[in-house]
Short mmCIF file of C-alpha atoms and ligand atoms in Angstrom, two decimals:
data_model
loop_
_atom_site.label_atom_id
_atom_site.label_comp_id
_atom_site.label_asym_id
_atom_site.label_seq_id
_atom_site.Cartn_x
_atom_site.Cartn_y
_atom_site.Cartn_z
CA MET A 1 -85.07 12.39 -167.82
CA GLU A 2 -88.05 10.24 -166.80
CA PRO A 3 -89.26 7.03 -168.45
CA ARG A 4 -92.00 7.85 -170.96
CA ARG A 5 -95.63 7.54 -169.85
CA THR A 6 -97.59 4.92 -171.79
CA PRO A 7 -100.98 3.23 -171.41
CA PHE A 8 -99.09 0.03 -170.51
CA ASP A 9 -98.13 1.59 -167.16
CA LEU A 10 -101.71 1.23 -165.95
CA PRO A 11 -103.96 -1.71 -165.11
CA ILE A 12 -106.67 -1.93 -167.77
CA ASP A 13 -109.35 -0.78 -165.30
CA ALA A 14 -107.36 2.40 -164.70
CA LEU A 15 -107.01 3.38 -168.38
CA PRO A 16 -108.57 6.77 -169.14
CA ALA A 17 -111.91 7.37 -170.86
CA PRO A 18 -113.66 10.63 -171.76
CA GLU A 19 -116.23 11.87 -169.23
CA GLY A 20 -119.44 9.83 -169.49
CA GLU A 21 -118.02 7.50 -172.16
CA ALA A 22 -116.61 4.57 -170.20
CA TYR A 23 -117.04 2.31 -173.26
CA ARG A 24 -114.16 4.17 -174.91
CA ARG A 25 -111.82 2.48 -172.41
CA ALA A 26 -112.75 -0.90 -173.90
CA GLN A 27 -112.08 0.46 -177.39
CA LEU A 28 -108.69 1.80 -176.36
CA THR A 29 -107.86 -1.54 -174.72
CA GLU A 30 -108.78 -3.41 -177.88
CA TRP A 31 -106.61 -1.19 -180.04
CA LEU A 32 -103.65 -1.76 -177.73
CA TYR A 33 -103.85 -5.47 -176.99
CA VAL A 34 -105.91 -7.01 -179.81
CA HIS A 35 -104.91 -4.92 -182.82
CA GLY A 36 -101.46 -3.92 -181.58
CA ALA A 37 -101.81 -0.26 -182.58
CA ARG A 38 -98.47 1.52 -182.38
CA ASP A 39 -99.79 5.06 -181.95
CA PHE A 40 -103.00 6.82 -180.95
CA GLU A 41 -103.53 8.23 -184.44
CA ALA A 42 -104.10 4.70 -185.77
CA MET A 43 -107.04 4.16 -183.35
CA THR A 44 -109.62 5.33 -185.85
CA THR A 45 -112.76 4.41 -183.85
CA LEU A 46 -111.74 6.83 -181.09
CA PRO A 47 -112.78 10.50 -181.37
CA LYS A 48 -110.09 12.57 -183.03
CA GLY A 49 -109.97 15.10 -180.20
CA TRP A 50 -109.48 12.41 -177.57
CA ARG A 51 -106.73 10.75 -179.61
CA ALA A 52 -104.94 14.10 -179.77
CA ALA A 53 -105.40 14.60 -176.02
CA LEU A 54 -103.95 11.16 -175.28
CA ALA A 55 -101.02 11.77 -177.63
CA ALA A 56 -100.28 15.10 -175.95
CA GLU A 57 -99.70 13.36 -172.61
CA GLN A 58 -98.17 10.03 -173.51
CA SER A 59 -97.02 7.66 -176.26
CA VAL A 60 -98.00 4.10 -177.01
CA SER A 61 -94.38 2.95 -177.21
CA PRO A 62 -91.98 3.59 -174.31
CA PHE A 63 -89.03 3.02 -176.65
CA ASP A 64 -87.08 5.69 -178.55
CA ASP A 65 -85.36 3.12 -180.69
CA VAL A 66 -85.77 -0.60 -181.33
CA ARG A 67 -83.08 -2.66 -183.04
CA ARG A 68 -83.41 -6.27 -184.16
CA PHE A 69 -80.58 -8.79 -184.38
CA PRO A 70 -81.81 -12.00 -186.05
CA SER A 71 -79.93 -15.25 -185.46
CA TRP A 72 -79.46 -18.07 -187.95
CA ASP A 73 -81.54 -20.23 -185.54
CA GLY A 74 -84.69 -18.08 -185.95
CA SER A 75 -84.43 -16.20 -182.64
CA VAL A 76 -84.23 -12.40 -182.68
CA ARG A 77 -82.45 -10.30 -180.06
CA TYR A 78 -84.14 -6.96 -179.46
CA LEU A 79 -82.21 -3.95 -178.17
CA PHE A 80 -84.55 -1.26 -176.81
CA THR A 81 -83.49 2.33 -176.14
CA LEU A 82 -85.73 3.86 -173.48
CA ALA A 83 -86.82 7.51 -173.28
CA ASP A 84 -84.08 8.35 -170.75
CA GLY A 85 -81.38 6.85 -172.97
CA GLN A 86 -81.04 3.65 -170.92
CA ARG A 87 -81.24 0.37 -172.78
CA THR A 88 -82.57 -3.11 -172.21
CA GLU A 89 -83.13 -6.28 -174.22
CA ALA A 90 -85.57 -9.05 -175.05
CA VAL A 91 -85.25 -12.19 -177.15
CA TYR A 92 -87.97 -13.52 -179.46
CA MET A 93 -87.89 -17.29 -179.96
CA PRO A 94 -90.31 -18.75 -182.49
CA TYR A 95 -90.84 -22.48 -182.09
CA ALA A 96 -93.13 -24.61 -184.21
CA GLY A 97 -96.64 -23.69 -183.11
CA ARG A 98 -95.67 -21.26 -180.36
CA LYS A 99 -94.08 -17.89 -180.02
CA THR A 100 -92.02 -17.19 -176.89
CA VAL A 101 -90.38 -13.98 -175.68
CA CYS A 102 -87.69 -13.70 -173.03
CA VAL A 103 -88.31 -10.35 -171.33
CA SER A 104 -86.22 -8.09 -169.07
CA SER A 105 -87.31 -6.52 -165.79
CA MET A 106 -84.35 -4.15 -165.37
CA VAL A 107 -81.58 -2.27 -167.14
CA GLY A 108 -78.58 -4.42 -166.20
CA CYS A 109 -78.82 -6.39 -162.95
CA PRO A 110 -77.67 -5.89 -159.35
CA ALA A 111 -77.27 -9.64 -158.66
CA GLY A 112 -73.86 -9.78 -160.31
CA CYS A 113 -73.71 -13.52 -161.06
CA ALA A 114 -70.13 -14.19 -162.13
CA PHE A 115 -71.02 -16.21 -165.24
CA CYS A 116 -73.58 -13.69 -166.56
CA ALA A 117 -72.76 -10.84 -168.95
CA THR A 118 -75.74 -8.85 -167.64
CA GLY A 119 -74.40 -9.12 -164.10
CA ALA A 120 -71.08 -7.69 -165.29
CA LEU A 121 -72.91 -4.55 -166.49
CA GLY A 122 -74.11 -3.74 -162.98
CA PHE A 123 -77.49 -2.21 -162.19
CA GLY A 124 -78.94 0.60 -164.34
CA ARG A 125 -82.50 0.96 -163.10
CA ASN A 126 -85.77 -0.87 -162.67
CA LEU A 127 -88.03 -0.97 -165.70
CA THR A 128 -91.51 0.45 -165.28
CA ARG A 129 -94.56 -1.77 -165.57
CA GLY A 130 -95.19 -0.26 -169.01
CA GLU A 131 -91.65 -0.92 -170.20
CA ILE A 132 -91.99 -4.58 -169.21
CA VAL A 133 -95.45 -5.01 -170.76
CA ALA A 134 -94.45 -3.23 -173.97
CA GLN A 135 -91.54 -5.55 -174.76
CA LEU A 136 -94.11 -8.16 -175.83
CA LEU A 137 -96.08 -5.63 -177.84
CA ALA A 138 -92.94 -4.39 -179.58
CA VAL A 139 -91.99 -7.91 -180.64
CA ALA A 140 -95.47 -8.33 -182.15
CA TRP A 141 -95.21 -4.93 -183.91
CA PHE A 142 -91.82 -5.66 -185.42
CA GLU A 143 -92.36 -9.35 -186.24
CA GLY A 144 -95.67 -8.43 -187.86
CA PHE A 145 -98.26 -10.50 -185.99
CA ALA A 146 -101.15 -9.79 -183.62
CA PRO A 147 -100.05 -9.42 -179.96
CA ARG A 148 -102.25 -12.28 -178.76
CA GLU A 149 -100.34 -14.72 -180.94
CA LEU A 150 -97.68 -14.60 -178.22
CA ARG A 151 -98.47 -17.46 -175.89
CA ASN A 152 -95.32 -17.88 -173.78
CA VAL A 153 -93.21 -15.46 -171.78
CA VAL A 154 -90.11 -16.06 -169.71
CA LEU A 155 -89.01 -13.28 -167.36
CA MET A 156 -85.41 -14.37 -167.67
CA GLY A 157 -83.81 -11.48 -169.51
CA MET A 158 -81.94 -8.67 -167.78
CA GLY A 159 -82.61 -8.26 -164.10
CA GLU A 160 -83.95 -9.95 -161.00
CA ALA A 161 -87.72 -9.68 -161.41
CA LEU A 162 -88.46 -10.19 -157.71
CA LEU A 163 -86.40 -7.07 -156.89
CA ASN A 164 -88.67 -5.08 -159.21
CA TYR A 165 -91.65 -6.82 -157.70
CA ASP A 166 -94.59 -4.46 -158.23
CA ALA A 167 -93.71 -3.63 -161.84
CA ALA A 168 -93.06 -7.28 -162.75
CA ILE A 169 -96.24 -8.60 -161.10
CA GLY A 170 -98.23 -5.70 -162.56
CA ALA A 171 -96.95 -6.58 -166.04
CA ILE A 172 -97.91 -10.22 -165.55
CA ARG A 173 -101.41 -9.15 -164.50
CA THR A 174 -101.78 -7.17 -167.75
CA TRP A 175 -100.52 -10.10 -169.83
CA ILE A 176 -103.03 -12.51 -168.27
CA ASP A 177 -105.98 -10.08 -168.20
CA PRO A 178 -108.63 -11.42 -170.61
CA ARG A 179 -108.93 -7.86 -171.97
CA GLY A 180 -105.13 -7.60 -172.23
CA LEU A 181 -103.03 -10.30 -173.87
CA ALA A 182 -105.25 -13.04 -172.37
CA MET A 183 -102.23 -15.27 -171.71
CA SER A 184 -102.36 -18.30 -169.46
CA PRO A 185 -100.32 -17.72 -166.27
CA ARG A 186 -99.19 -21.32 -166.66
CA ARG A 187 -97.24 -20.21 -169.71
CA ILE A 188 -95.42 -17.45 -167.89
CA THR A 189 -92.11 -18.32 -166.25
CA LEU A 190 -90.66 -16.00 -163.65
CA SER A 191 -86.99 -16.52 -162.96
CA THR A 192 -85.27 -15.55 -159.72
CA VAL A 193 -81.79 -15.93 -158.33
CA GLY A 194 -83.44 -17.19 -155.11
CA LEU A 195 -84.85 -14.58 -152.71
CA PRO A 196 -86.77 -16.54 -150.07
CA ALA A 197 -88.89 -13.68 -148.67
CA ARG A 198 -89.97 -12.60 -152.17
CA ILE A 199 -90.73 -16.21 -153.19
CA ARG A 200 -93.00 -16.50 -150.15
CA ARG A 201 -94.68 -13.19 -151.05
CA LEU A 202 -95.17 -14.42 -154.62
CA ALA A 203 -96.79 -17.59 -153.26
CA GLY A 204 -99.50 -15.36 -151.77
CA GLU A 205 -100.37 -13.74 -155.12
CA GLY A 206 -102.49 -16.66 -156.31
CA LEU A 207 -100.74 -16.69 -159.68
CA PRO A 208 -100.10 -20.21 -161.06
CA LEU A 209 -96.87 -19.19 -162.77
CA VAL A 210 -93.90 -21.39 -163.44
CA LEU A 211 -91.22 -20.41 -160.94
CA ALA A 212 -87.64 -20.86 -162.12
CA VAL A 213 -84.89 -20.66 -159.53
CA SER A 214 -81.26 -20.20 -160.47
CA LEU A 215 -79.44 -22.50 -158.07
CA HIS A 216 -76.32 -23.21 -160.16
CA ALA A 217 -74.67 -25.06 -157.26
CA PRO A 218 -75.75 -27.55 -154.58
CA ASP A 219 -73.53 -26.21 -151.78
CA GLU A 220 -72.97 -22.80 -150.18
CA ALA A 221 -69.26 -22.52 -150.95
CA THR A 222 -69.63 -23.07 -154.70
CA ARG A 223 -72.74 -20.94 -154.89
CA ARG A 224 -71.12 -18.04 -153.08
CA ARG A 225 -68.24 -18.21 -155.50
CA ILE A 226 -70.48 -17.56 -158.49
CA ILE A 227 -73.54 -15.72 -157.06
CA PRO A 228 -72.85 -12.73 -154.76
CA THR A 229 -76.41 -12.70 -153.37
CA ALA A 230 -75.81 -16.23 -152.06
CA HIS A 231 -74.03 -14.60 -149.12
CA ALA A 232 -77.33 -13.07 -148.04
CA HIS A 233 -79.66 -16.01 -148.71
CA ALA A 234 -78.83 -19.49 -147.44
CA LEU A 235 -79.51 -22.41 -149.75
CA ASP A 236 -81.57 -24.15 -147.06
CA ASP A 237 -83.83 -21.11 -146.78
CA ILE A 238 -84.22 -20.91 -150.56
CA VAL A 239 -85.20 -24.58 -150.72
CA ALA A 240 -87.57 -24.10 -147.75
CA SER A 241 -89.21 -21.21 -149.60
CA LEU A 242 -89.73 -23.50 -152.61
CA HIS A 243 -91.50 -25.98 -150.33
CA ASP A 244 -93.65 -23.07 -149.09
CA TRP A 245 -94.38 -22.06 -152.71
CA GLN A 246 -95.58 -25.56 -153.52
CA ALA A 247 -97.54 -25.91 -150.27
CA ALA A 248 -99.38 -22.69 -151.18
CA GLY A 249 -100.54 -24.29 -154.44
CA GLY A 250 -97.56 -23.20 -156.51
CA ARG A 251 -96.75 -25.46 -159.38
CA ARG A 252 -93.64 -27.38 -160.32
CA VAL A 253 -90.43 -25.45 -159.85
CA THR A 254 -87.78 -25.28 -162.53
CA VAL A 255 -84.21 -25.28 -161.26
CA GLU A 256 -81.73 -23.52 -163.53
CA TYR A 257 -78.21 -24.88 -163.41
CA THR A 258 -75.59 -23.25 -165.62
CA MET A 259 -72.75 -25.72 -166.04
CA LEU A 260 -69.30 -24.24 -165.64
CA ASP A 261 -66.32 -26.40 -166.44
CA GLY A 262 -64.52 -27.47 -163.25
CA VAL A 263 -66.71 -25.30 -160.99
CA ASN A 264 -70.09 -26.98 -160.45
CA ASP A 265 -70.08 -29.95 -162.80
CA ALA A 266 -68.64 -32.87 -160.81
CA PRO A 267 -70.84 -35.97 -160.52
CA ALA A 268 -70.78 -35.62 -156.72
CA GLN A 269 -72.29 -32.15 -157.11
CA ALA A 270 -75.10 -33.57 -159.22
CA GLY A 271 -75.72 -36.12 -156.45
CA ALA A 272 -75.77 -33.36 -153.84
CA LEU A 273 -78.25 -31.41 -155.98
CA ALA A 274 -80.59 -34.41 -156.11
CA THR A 275 -80.42 -34.70 -152.32
CA LEU A 276 -81.06 -30.97 -151.84
CA LEU A 277 -84.18 -31.10 -154.04
CA ALA A 278 -85.68 -34.25 -152.47
CA GLY A 279 -89.38 -33.82 -151.74
CA LEU A 280 -89.92 -30.98 -154.22
CA VAL A 281 -91.73 -31.32 -157.54
CA VAL A 282 -88.95 -29.99 -159.72
CA HIS A 283 -87.50 -30.07 -163.18
CA VAL A 284 -83.79 -29.33 -163.53
CA ASN A 285 -82.61 -27.43 -166.60
CA LEU A 286 -78.91 -28.05 -167.17
CA ILE A 287 -77.65 -25.09 -169.20
CA PRO A 288 -74.23 -25.42 -170.83
CA PHE A 289 -72.48 -22.10 -170.23
CA ASN A 290 -72.81 -19.67 -173.15
CA PRO A 291 -69.45 -17.94 -173.54
CA TRP A 292 -68.98 -14.17 -173.63
CA PRO A 293 -65.79 -12.10 -173.84
CA GLY A 294 -63.91 -11.82 -170.55
CA SER A 295 -66.14 -14.17 -168.54
CA GLY A 296 -63.27 -16.33 -167.31
CA PHE A 297 -65.43 -19.48 -167.51
CA GLU A 298 -65.54 -22.39 -169.92
CA ALA A 299 -68.51 -24.54 -170.85
CA THR A 300 -68.72 -28.08 -169.51
CA PRO A 301 -67.91 -30.55 -172.33
CA ARG A 302 -70.96 -32.30 -173.77
CA GLU A 303 -70.02 -35.80 -172.51
CA ARG A 304 -69.83 -34.48 -168.95
CA VAL A 305 -73.18 -32.70 -169.34
CA ARG A 306 -74.69 -36.07 -170.27
CA ALA A 307 -72.94 -37.77 -167.35
CA LEU A 308 -74.39 -35.25 -164.90
CA GLN A 309 -77.81 -35.60 -166.41
CA ASP A 310 -77.53 -39.37 -165.89
CA VAL A 311 -76.73 -38.90 -162.19
CA LEU A 312 -79.82 -36.74 -161.73
CA VAL A 313 -82.12 -38.98 -163.74
CA ARG A 314 -80.94 -42.08 -161.83
CA ALA A 315 -81.77 -40.20 -158.63
CA GLY A 316 -85.30 -39.69 -159.95
CA VAL A 317 -84.96 -35.99 -160.81
CA SER A 318 -86.67 -34.85 -164.00
CA THR A 319 -83.87 -33.22 -166.00
CA SER A 320 -83.24 -31.78 -169.44
CA VAL A 321 -80.36 -30.01 -171.13
CA ARG A 322 -81.13 -26.59 -172.55
CA PHE A 323 -78.98 -25.56 -175.45
CA SER A 324 -79.83 -21.85 -175.68
CA ARG A 325 -80.85 -20.11 -178.86
CA GLY A 326 -79.30 -16.89 -180.12
CA ARG A 327 -75.69 -17.71 -179.14
CA ASP A 328 -74.39 -16.05 -182.31
CA THR A 329 -76.19 -12.74 -181.62
CA GLY A 330 -75.46 -12.47 -177.89
CA GLY A 331 -79.07 -13.41 -177.15
CA ALA A 332 -78.52 -16.71 -175.30
CA CYS A 333 -78.94 -17.27 -171.54
CA GLY A 334 -76.39 -15.22 -169.63
CA GLN A 335 -75.16 -13.33 -172.69
CA LEU A 336 -77.36 -10.19 -172.68
CA ALA A 337 -74.98 -7.23 -172.55
CA LEU A 338 -76.54 -4.47 -174.70
CA ARG A 339 -74.21 -5.20 -177.60
CA GLU A 340 -74.67 -2.92 -180.60
CA GLY A 341 -73.53 -5.52 -183.06
CA ALA A 342 -75.27 -8.49 -184.59
CA THR A 343 -72.78 -11.02 -183.25
CA ALA A 344 -71.96 -12.21 -179.74
CA ALA A 345 -68.22 -11.55 -179.76
FE1 LIG B 401 -78.96 -11.01 -162.92
FE2 LIG B 401 -79.96 -13.31 -163.81
FE3 LIG B 401 -77.60 -12.43 -164.74
FE4 LIG B 401 -77.74 -13.30 -162.21
S1 LIG B 401 -78.07 -14.54 -164.07
S2 LIG B 401 -76.73 -11.40 -162.92
S3 LIG B 401 -79.85 -12.65 -161.66
S4 LIG B 401 -79.62 -11.42 -165.05
#
């Protein structure tokens, strides 16, 4: 079975309009992205016959089923069932004054990072452009607000976005289109495990996104132990591609560093990380490991997290510690595993 066709698969300029009535495209666009209409029938300014014709060929939502798992901390994990029965997830995180969604680019993930529950699932398939775009719309539908109230997106859910390049970049272009969700690209974070050729290609897109790179270790041996793709992409080349990204006008890079007890959390490793990143405009996010059943890893104790942060800060590296939201619902960083239940374990 194929993924379902939706208007979100297409760039706004390519949306359909009845012969000789191009202005209807603008009306359709407004129903989708401003009003957040969930079906064609609700688009009452469009001619009835055209609504029926659209509905005969496609749906507004690419999802067969949407389940919400709210956390005590205010975040909500979303489990989406796609038209072909595959599933993927997103996490809604309301903060005071801003609404953020962590979005997936794939079903599962081929990268197989050892500390990540999504990696343990393996790769299902790439999401379509429409399935990526619509995760934001679905959160707005189900949380009950207008789609444009969403101001921040992180492409950090399931999948390696740069391996689903065209769909992920297409989705971003819809989100930032003034006729679409009119988001600022500066509020969109794209996360990658570190694929130098794709980072260089992204640098040529002219999109001032925030690039987040999952380094998780400052040396090849440790990195290869926890990230299988590290065998194919040398750390030096990844760091060189980050220099290229910034030279091409790319903005500050965020370095993601999941702290695993006894694996990558020695003070000397923090020192090596500072050396590796010298000359880059970076911010390091230290992420205490979020446990999941069968991972085989433990989280670094809090005192040691602080000690590592001190090493980095003394070396002049901007650093913060990210305690993830949604740990109780399996919605925290590295925990997404298509669980049916409302709790992580
Ligand atoms: Fe994939 Fe990211 Fe998990 Fe690695 S950490 S397996 S890239 S989802």
